[in-house]
């Protein structure tokens, strides 16, 4: 998981579905060239699905489109590139034994209908049922300014201003790199009588500040990201100054002595532990393949009794949020660990059909050319009741880890490694100011989670991007409160 903070309240969260007037869809232009409309295509597709429903247990179509812009600025040059628009549709049929898919970028009305009929004709047809059509539902987040409505000139100006403000903060800053990205995903699900449409804009801004003392280079990172409007791209002066100060202080950081420490993890590190430990490892498509040890620990204790863990695509504004998944399931929270017990995996329709477990709203695909997988959305530990300052005060000798950089997991062996940008020494309940960088947690997942002694009463979600086997990239959030654990650091 690569990380891109978003603060929220205690779970369970209300599903953030805000119906509103439909926006122009990224696929509209392709249809207008043929003198047609998306509304005509949806009506035609609904009629086609009604024709196929009596033959198959499951029939659906998912239209999707995406587009956006990326900007980078290092003070010497500024680069902007537009993401090539992606438009297409996936038809899915379940014949009682397997799921079959047909994906096409040709939104040609009659031609598409003929292609689907020809594709479905030889498939085994065990019988299905007709569905009554439900009213169309449109979903979009509340935004102040949709990124698609903001000019490229204004985006370039914001990025340049942020780069220049950060560059002037300290003479030891050798470079500031600013990266901005917005990407808006539109999708329409037709099937089982449903007609669901969603408009999901993602915005992220990252500032990397590099410092040098002439012998070495260190860096600090700050970022802001959300499912929402252009307003979330702003990073204030206080955050930039704090990042620059950390980058300068890290010039004096030393390597940590490997060993076991009482360790406090900030929300980004806590979230990466959640993501790697019981995130990937409970994606249920791994279960039938025998690639997830968690499959054998359902309803068993895997963590300390104080530990709660969730995956929730309905968190308002979080970077991994959406309104419904690729299988037409409305977003809702899933509790993965309750009181230290593994109580639920996350799944898509296919994995829930072929493995023993619940169907959760976690079916996601990178784009219409890719398969749907069981994927995380916003994965985090639930809040506790401890003040983070009191947690630090309780540690006689330990390390406070900041700013997760990366994580690696082994779903079968339950090994985990989470790397933090730096750790700060705690002595007799106080931060000494002595820094170590970088610092990595390594260990066995249940051992680490069972060592949790205190959980903070805060909750922060960090934006990022997650792959499944270094591909199939989707936006996610990780996070949680501060944790106090016993961990091996090195």
Coordinates of N, CA and C in Angstrom, one line a residue, residues 131-247:
X131 N -36.8 -9.3 -12.4 CA -36.8 -8.4 -11.3 C -37.7 -7.2 -11.7
X132 N -38.4 -6.6 -10.8 CA -39.1 -5.4 -11.0 C -38.1 -4.2 -10.9
X133 N -38.2 -3.3 -11.8 CA -37.3 -2.2 -11.9 C -37.5 -1.2 -10.7
X134 N -36.4 -0.8 -10.0 CA -36.5 0.1 -8.9 C -36.2 1.5 -9.5
X135 N -36.5 2.6 -8.8 CA -36.2 3.9 -9.2 C -34.7 4.1 -9.3
X136 N -34.3 4.9 -10.3 CA -32.9 5.3 -10.4 C -32.4 6.1 -9.2
X137 N -31.2 5.7 -8.7 CA -30.6 6.4 -7.6 C -29.3 7.0 -8.0
X138 N -29.1 8.3 -7.8 CA -27.8 9.0 -8.1 C -27.1 9.4 -6.8
X139 N -25.8 9.2 -6.8 CA -25.0 9.5 -5.6 C -23.8 10.3 -6.0
X140 N -23.5 11.3 -5.1 CA -22.3 12.1 -5.2 C -22.0 12.7 -3.9
X141 N -20.7 12.9 -3.5 CA -20.4 13.5 -2.3 C -20.7 15.0 -2.3
X142 N -20.9 15.6 -1.1 CA -21.0 17.0 -1.0 C -19.7 17.7 -1.2
X143 N -19.6 18.6 -2.2 CA -18.3 19.3 -2.5 C -18.6 20.8 -2.6
X144 N -17.5 21.5 -2.3 CA -17.6 23.0 -2.5 C -17.2 23.3 -3.9
X145 N -16.2 22.6 -4.5 CA -15.8 22.8 -5.9 C -15.4 21.5 -6.4
X146 N -16.2 21.0 -7.4 CA -15.8 19.7 -8.0 C -14.5 19.9 -8.8
X147 N -13.5 19.0 -8.7 CA -12.3 19.2 -9.4 C -12.4 19.3 -10.9
X148 N -13.4 18.7 -11.4 CA -13.6 18.7 -12.9 C -14.1 20.1 -13.3
X149 N -14.5 21.0 -12.4 CA -15.0 22.3 -12.8 C -13.9 23.4 -12.5
X150 N -12.7 22.9 -12.1 CA -11.6 23.9 -11.8 C -10.6 23.8 -13.0
X151 N -10.2 25.0 -13.4 CA -9.4 25.1 -14.6 C -8.0 24.6 -14.3
X152 N -7.3 24.1 -15.3 CA -5.9 23.6 -15.2 C -5.0 24.8 -14.7
X153 N -5.3 26.0 -15.2 CA -4.5 27.1 -14.8 C -4.5 27.3 -13.3
X154 N -5.7 27.2 -12.7 CA -5.8 27.4 -11.2 C -5.1 26.2 -10.5
X155 N -5.2 25.0 -11.0 CA -4.5 23.9 -10.3 C -3.0 24.1 -10.4
X156 N -2.5 24.5 -11.5 CA -1.1 24.8 -11.7 C -0.6 25.9 -10.7
X157 N -1.4 26.9 -10.6 CA -1.1 28.0 -9.7 C -1.0 27.6 -8.2
X158 N -2.0 26.7 -7.8 CA -2.0 26.2 -6.4 C -0.7 25.4 -6.2
X159 N -0.3 24.5 -7.1 CA 0.8 23.7 -6.9 C 2.1 24.5 -6.9
X160 N 2.2 25.5 -7.7 CA 3.4 26.4 -7.7 C 3.5 27.2 -6.4
X161 N 2.4 27.7 -6.0 CA 2.4 28.5 -4.7 C 2.8 27.6 -3.5
X162 N 2.4 26.4 -3.5 CA 2.7 25.5 -2.4 C 4.2 25.2 -2.5
X163 N 4.7 25.0 -3.7 CA 6.2 24.7 -3.8 C 7.0 25.8 -3.3
X164 N 6.6 27.0 -3.7 CA 7.4 28.2 -3.4 C 7.3 28.5 -1.9
X165 N 6.2 28.3 -1.3 CA 6.0 28.6 0.2 C 6.9 27.6 1.0
X166 N 6.9 26.4 0.6 CA 7.7 25.4 1.3 C 9.2 25.6 1.1
X167 N 9.6 25.9 -0.1 CA 11.0 26.1 -0.4 C 11.6 27.2 0.4
X168 N 10.9 28.2 0.9 CA 11.4 29.3 1.6 C 11.5 29.1 3.1
X169 N 11.1 27.9 3.6 CA 11.0 27.7 5.1 C 12.3 27.5 5.8
X170 N 13.3 27.1 5.1 CA 14.6 26.8 5.8 C 15.7 26.8 4.8
X171 N 16.9 27.3 5.1 CA 18.0 27.3 4.2 C 18.6 26.0 3.9
X172 N 18.3 25.0 4.7 CA 18.8 23.6 4.5 C 17.9 22.8 3.6
X173 N 16.8 23.4 3.1 CA 15.9 22.7 2.2 C 16.6 22.8 0.8
X174 N 16.9 21.6 0.2 CA 17.5 21.6 -1.1 C 16.5 21.5 -2.2
X175 N 15.4 20.9 -1.9 CA 14.3 20.8 -3.0 C 13.0 20.5 -2.3
X176 N 11.9 21.0 -3.0 CA 10.6 20.7 -2.6 C 9.9 20.1 -3.8
X177 N 9.3 19.0 -3.7 CA 8.6 18.4 -4.8 C 7.1 18.3 -4.4
X178 N 6.2 18.9 -5.2 CA 4.8 18.9 -5.0 C 4.1 18.1 -6.1
X179 N 3.2 17.2 -5.6 CA 2.5 16.4 -6.6 C 1.0 16.5 -6.3
X180 N 0.2 16.8 -7.3 CA -1.2 16.9 -7.3 C -1.9 15.9 -8.2
X181 N -3.0 15.4 -7.8 CA -3.7 14.5 -8.7 C -5.2 14.6 -8.4
X182 N -6.0 14.7 -9.4 CA -7.5 14.5 -9.3 C -7.9 13.5 -10.3
X183 N -8.9 12.7 -9.9 CA -9.4 11.6 -10.8 C -10.8 11.4 -10.4
X184 N -11.7 11.6 -11.4 CA -13.1 11.4 -11.1 C -13.6 10.1 -11.8
X185 N -14.2 9.3 -11.0 CA -14.8 8.0 -11.5 C -16.3 8.1 -11.5
X186 N -16.8 7.7 -12.6 CA -18.3 7.6 -12.8 C -18.6 6.1 -13.0
X187 N -19.7 5.6 -12.4 CA -20.1 4.3 -12.7 C -21.6 4.2 -12.6
X188 N -22.1 3.2 -13.4 CA -23.6 3.0 -13.4 C -23.7 1.5 -13.3
X189 N -24.5 1.0 -12.4 CA -24.8 -0.4 -12.2 C -26.3 -0.7 -12.6
X190 N -26.4 -1.6 -13.5 CA -27.8 -2.1 -13.9 C -27.9 -3.6 -13.6
X191 N -28.8 -4.0 -12.9 CA -29.0 -5.4 -12.6 C -29.8 -5.7 -11.4
X192 N -30.5 -6.9 -11.3 CA -31.4 -7.2 -10.2 C -32.4 -6.1 -9.9
X193 N -32.9 -5.5 -11.0 CA -33.8 -4.4 -10.9 C -33.3 -3.1 -10.4
X194 N -32.0 -3.0 -10.2 CA -31.4 -1.8 -9.7 C -30.9 -0.9 -10.9
X195 N -30.9 0.4 -10.7 CA -30.3 1.4 -11.5 C -29.6 2.4 -10.6
X196 N -28.2 2.2 -10.4 CA -27.5 3.0 -9.5 C -26.4 3.8 -10.3
X197 N -26.3 5.1 -10.0 CA -25.2 5.9 -10.6 C -24.5 6.6 -9.6
X198 N -23.1 6.7 -9.7 CA -22.3 7.5 -8.8 C -21.3 8.3 -9.5
X199 N -21.0 9.4 -8.8 CA -20.0 10.4 -9.3 C -19.0 10.5 -8.1
X200 N -17.7 10.0 -8.3 CA -16.8 9.9 -7.2 C -15.5 10.6 -7.5
X201 N -15.3 11.9 -7.1 CA -14.1 12.6 -7.4 C -13.1 12.4 -6.3
X202 N -11.8 12.1 -6.7 CA -10.7 11.9 -5.7 C -9.7 13.0 -5.9
X203 N -9.3 13.6 -4.8 CA -8.3 14.7 -4.9 C -7.2 14.4 -3.9
X204 N -5.9 14.5 -4.3 CA -4.8 14.3 -3.4 C -3.7 15.3 -3.7
X205 N -3.1 15.9 -2.7 CA -1.9 16.7 -2.8 C -0.8 16.2 -1.8
X206 N 0.4 16.1 -2.3 CA 1.5 15.6 -1.5 C 2.7 16.6 -1.7
X207 N 3.3 16.9 -0.6 CA 4.5 17.8 -0.6 C 5.7 17.0 0.1
X208 N 6.8 16.9 -0.7 CA 8.0 16.2 -0.2 C 9.0 17.3 0.0
X209 N 9.6 17.4 1.2 CA 10.6 18.4 1.5 C 11.9 17.7 1.8
X210 N 12.9 18.0 0.9 CA 14.2 17.4 1.1 C 15.2 18.4 1.7
X211 N 16.0 17.9 2.7 CA 17.0 18.7 3.4 C 18.3 18.1 3.3
X212 N 19.4 18.9 3.4 CA 20.7 18.3 3.4 C 21.7 19.1 4.3
X213 N 22.6 18.4 4.9 CA 23.7 19.1 5.7 C 25.0 19.1 4.9
X214 N 25.0 18.7 3.7 CA 26.2 18.6 2.9 C 26.7 17.2 2.8
X215 N 26.3 16.3 3.7 CA 26.7 14.9 3.7 C 25.6 13.9 3.5
X216 N 24.4 14.3 3.8 CA 23.3 13.4 3.6 C 22.0 14.2 3.3
X217 N 21.1 13.4 2.8 CA 19.8 14.0 2.4 C 18.7 13.3 3.2
X218 N 17.8 14.1 3.8 CA 16.6 13.5 4.6 C 15.4 14.2 4.0
X219 N 14.2 13.7 4.4 CA 13.0 14.3 3.8 C 11.9 14.1 4.8
X220 N 10.9 15.0 4.6 CA 9.6 14.9 5.3 C 8.5 15.0 4.3
X221 N 7.3 14.4 4.7 CA 6.2 14.4 3.7 C 4.9 14.8 4.4
X222 N 4.1 15.6 3.8 CA 2.8 15.9 4.3 C 1.9 15.8 3.1
X223 N 0.6 15.6 3.4 CA -0.3 15.4 2.3 C -1.8 15.6 2.7
X224 N -2.6 15.8 1.8 CA -4.0 15.9 2.0 C -4.8 15.3 0.9
X225 N -5.8 14.5 1.2 CA -6.5 13.8 0.2 C -7.9 13.4 0.6
X226 N -8.8 13.3 -0.3 CA -10.2 13.0 0.0 C -11.0 12.5 -1.2
X227 N -12.1 11.9 -0.9 CA -13.1 11.7 -1.9 C -14.0 13.0 -1.8
X228 N -13.9 13.9 -2.7 CA -14.6 15.2 -2.5 C -14.0 16.2 -3.4
X229 N -14.1 17.5 -3.0 CA -13.9 18.6 -3.9 C -12.4 19.1 -3.9
X230 N -12.2 20.1 -4.7 CA -10.8 20.7 -4.9 C -10.4 21.3 -3.6
X231 N -11.3 21.7 -2.7 CA -10.9 22.3 -1.5 C -10.0 21.4 -0.6
X232 N -10.0 20.1 -0.8 CA -9.2 19.2 0.0 C -7.8 19.2 -0.5
X233 N -7.5 19.8 -1.6 CA -6.1 19.9 -2.0 C -5.2 20.8 -1.2
X234 N -5.8 21.7 -0.5 CA -5.1 22.8 0.2 C -4.3 22.2 1.4
X235 N -3.0 22.6 1.6 CA -2.2 22.2 2.7 C -1.7 23.5 3.4
X236 N -2.1 23.7 4.6 CA -1.8 25.0 5.3 C -0.3 25.2 5.7
X237 N 0.0 26.4 6.1 CA 1.3 26.8 6.4 C 1.8 26.0 7.6
X238 N 1.0 25.8 8.6 CA 1.4 25.0 9.8 C 1.9 23.6 9.5
X239 N 1.2 22.9 8.6 CA 1.6 21.6 8.2 C 2.9 21.6 7.4
X240 N 3.0 22.6 6.5 CA 4.3 22.7 5.8 C 5.5 23.0 6.7
X241 N 5.3 23.9 7.7 CA 6.4 24.2 8.6 C 6.7 23.0 9.4
X242 N 5.8 22.3 9.9 CA 6.1 21.1 10.7 C 6.8 20.1 9.9
X243 N 6.5 19.9 8.7 CA 7.1 18.9 7.8 C 8.6 19.4 7.5
X244 N 8.8 20.7 7.3 CA 10.2 21.2 7.1 C 11.0 21.0 8.4
X245 N 10.4 21.2 9.5 CA 11.2 21.1 10.8 C 11.6 19.6 11.0
X246 N 10.7 18.7 10.7 CA 11.0 17.3 10.8 C 12.1 16.9 9.9
X247 N 12.0 17.4 8.6 CA 13.1 17.1 7.6 C 14.4 17.6 8.1

